[in-house]
PDB file of C-alpha atoms in Angstrom:
ATOM      1  CA  UNK B   1      -3.428 -10.754  -6.688  1.00  0.00           C
ATOM      2  CA  UNK B   2      -5.871  -7.860  -6.569  1.00  0.00           C
ATOM      3  CA  UNK B   3      -5.560  -4.179  -7.160  1.00  0.00           C
ATOM      4  CA  UNK B   4      -7.205  -1.671  -4.853  1.00  0.00           C
ATOM      5  CA  UNK B   5      -7.767   1.941  -5.823  1.00  0.00           C
ATOM      6  CA  UNK B   6      -7.566   4.081  -2.651  1.00  0.00           C
ATOM      7  CA  UNK B   7      -7.222   7.443  -4.438  1.00  0.00           C
ATOM      8  CA  UNK B   8     -10.722   8.517  -3.393  1.00  0.00           C
ATOM      9  CA  UNK B   9      -9.536   8.473   0.253  1.00  0.00           C
ATOM     10  CA  UNK B  10      -6.911  11.163  -0.327  1.00  0.00           C
ATOM     11  CA  UNK B  11      -4.141  10.985   2.308  1.00  0.00           C
ATOM     12  CA  UNK B  12      -6.297   9.028   4.751  1.00  0.00           C
ATOM     13  CA  UNK B  13      -5.994   5.549   3.176  1.00  0.00           C
ATOM     14  CA  UNK B  14      -3.695   3.787   5.632  1.00  0.00           C
ATOM     15  CA  UNK B  15      -6.411   2.275   7.838  1.00  0.00           C
ATOM     16  CA  UNK B  16      -8.341   0.999   4.860  1.00  0.00           C
ATOM     17  CA  UNK B  17      -5.179  -0.466   3.338  1.00  0.00           C
ATOM     18  CA  UNK B  18      -4.451  -2.410   6.520  1.00  0.00           C
ATOM     19  CA  UNK B  19      -8.077  -3.582   6.732  1.00  0.00           C
ATOM     20  CA  UNK B  20      -7.816  -4.983   3.207  1.00  0.00           C
ATOM     21  CA  UNK B  21      -4.554  -6.767   4.005  1.00  0.00           C
ATOM     22  CA  UNK B  22      -6.037  -8.208   7.189  1.00  0.00           C
ATOM     23  CA  UNK B  23      -8.952  -9.624   5.126  1.00  0.00           C
ATOM     24  CA  UNK B  24      -6.673 -11.345   2.615  1.00  0.00           C
ATOM     25  CA  UNK B  25      -5.198 -14.843   2.934  1.00  0.00           C
ATOM     26  CA  UNK B  26      -1.648 -15.339   4.113  1.00  0.00           C
ATOM     27  CA  UNK B  27       0.716 -15.162   1.106  1.00  0.00           C
ATOM     28  CA  UNK B  28      -1.714 -13.014  -0.920  1.00  0.00           C
ATOM     29  CA  UNK B  29      -0.274 -10.145  -2.967  1.00  0.00           C
ATOM     30  CA  UNK B  30      -2.156  -6.829  -3.105  1.00  0.00           C
ATOM     31  CA  UNK B  31      -1.539  -3.774  -5.238  1.00  0.00           C
ATOM     32  CA  UNK B  32      -2.616  -0.411  -3.778  1.00  0.00           C
ATOM     33  CA  UNK B  33      -2.939   2.819  -5.703  1.00  0.00           C
ATOM     34  CA  UNK B  34      -3.065   6.173  -3.921  1.00  0.00           C
ATOM     35  CA  UNK B  35      -2.452   9.885  -4.570  1.00  0.00           C
ATOM     36  CA  UNK B  36       1.081  11.171  -4.286  1.00  0.00           C
ATOM     37  CA  UNK B  37       0.101  14.552  -2.818  1.00  0.00           C
ATOM     38  CA  UNK B  38       3.172  16.122  -1.150  1.00  0.00           C
ATOM     39  CA  UNK B  39       5.068  12.786  -1.388  1.00  0.00           C
ATOM     40  CA  UNK B  40       4.712  12.107   2.340  1.00  0.00           C
ATOM     41  CA  UNK B  41       2.178   9.226   1.778  1.00  0.00           C
ATOM     42  CA  UNK B  42       4.891   7.303  -0.102  1.00  0.00           C
ATOM     43  CA  UNK B  43       7.211   7.008   2.948  1.00  0.00           C
ATOM     44  CA  UNK B  44       4.308   6.725   5.395  1.00  0.00           C
ATOM     45  CA  UNK B  45       2.720   3.796   3.478  1.00  0.00           C
ATOM     46  CA  UNK B  46       6.055   1.964   3.545  1.00  0.00           C
ATOM     47  CA  UNK B  47       6.358   2.657   7.306  1.00  0.00           C
ATOM     48  CA  UNK B  48       2.798   1.478   7.969  1.00  0.00           C
ATOM     49  CA  UNK B  49       3.407  -1.801   6.075  1.00  0.00           C
ATOM     50  CA  UNK B  50       6.689  -2.363   7.914  1.00  0.00           C
ATOM     51  CA  UNK B  51       5.089  -1.635  11.319  1.00  0.00           C
ATOM     52  CA  UNK B  52       2.331  -4.109  10.539  1.00  0.00           C
ATOM     53  CA  UNK B  53       4.963  -6.714   9.805  1.00  0.00           C
ATOM     54  CA  UNK B  54       4.023  -7.318   6.166  1.00  0.00           C
ATOM     55  CA  UNK B  55       6.383  -7.333   3.157  1.00  0.00           C
ATOM     56  CA  UNK B  56       6.581  -4.351   0.829  1.00  0.00           C
ATOM     57  CA  UNK B  57       7.585  -5.869  -2.533  1.00  0.00           C
ATOM     58  CA  UNK B  58       7.568  -2.767  -4.699  1.00  0.00           C
ATOM     59  CA  UNK B  59       6.810   0.938  -4.652  1.00  0.00           C
ATOM     60  CA  UNK B  60       6.628   2.978  -7.833  1.00  0.00           C
ATOM     61  CA  UNK B  61       5.201   6.003  -9.520  1.00  0.00           C
ATOM     62  CA  UNK B  62       2.118   5.129 -11.579  1.00  0.00           C
ATOM     63  CA  UNK B  63       1.669   8.528 -13.238  1.00  0.00           C
ATOM     64  CA  UNK B  64       2.099  12.215 -12.399  1.00  0.00           C
ATOM     65  CA  UNK B  65      -0.473  12.131  -9.590  1.00  0.00           C
ATOM     66  CA  UNK B  66      -0.595   8.521  -8.353  1.00  0.00           C
ATOM     67  CA  UNK B  67       1.689   5.930  -6.713  1.00  0.00           C
ATOM     68  CA  UNK B  68       1.385   2.182  -6.350  1.00  0.00           C
ATOM     69  CA  UNK B  69       2.759  -0.227  -3.772  1.00  0.00           C
ATOM     70  CA  UNK B  70       2.800  -4.004  -3.917  1.00  0.00           C
ATOM     71  CA  UNK B  71       2.375  -5.752  -0.585  1.00  0.00           C
ATOM     72  CA  UNK B  72       2.630  -9.485   0.211  1.00  0.00           C
ATOM     73  CA  UNK B  73       0.920 -10.743   3.290  1.00  0.00           C
ATOM     74  CA  UNK B  74       3.870 -12.587   4.733  1.00  0.00           C
ATOM     75  CA  UNK B  75       5.831 -11.572   7.738  1.00  0.00           C
ATOM     76  CA  UNK B  76       8.682  -9.257   6.873  1.00  0.00           C
ATOM     77  CA  UNK B  77      12.182 -10.589   7.489  1.00  0.00           C
ATOM     78  CA  UNK B  78      13.396  -7.106   8.267  1.00  0.00           C
ATOM     79  CA  UNK B  79      13.117  -6.130  11.928  1.00  0.00           C
TER      80      UNK B  79
END
């Protein structure tokens, strides 16, 4: 399990997040931290993970400005 700080990318972190997941081994768990902004990145990050077919294990507020998601590189059972 590794944690990746994507806050420096602002609201343009989705591509980098998917690159990181693609580089990890199947079954690996990754924690991503990003800025909340106007809250739209929260739903969009969940949508991006779902569209990629990976499993979103958790999504929670880290502090007033940041959010974290936990992703497991296994195919999602939800279609």
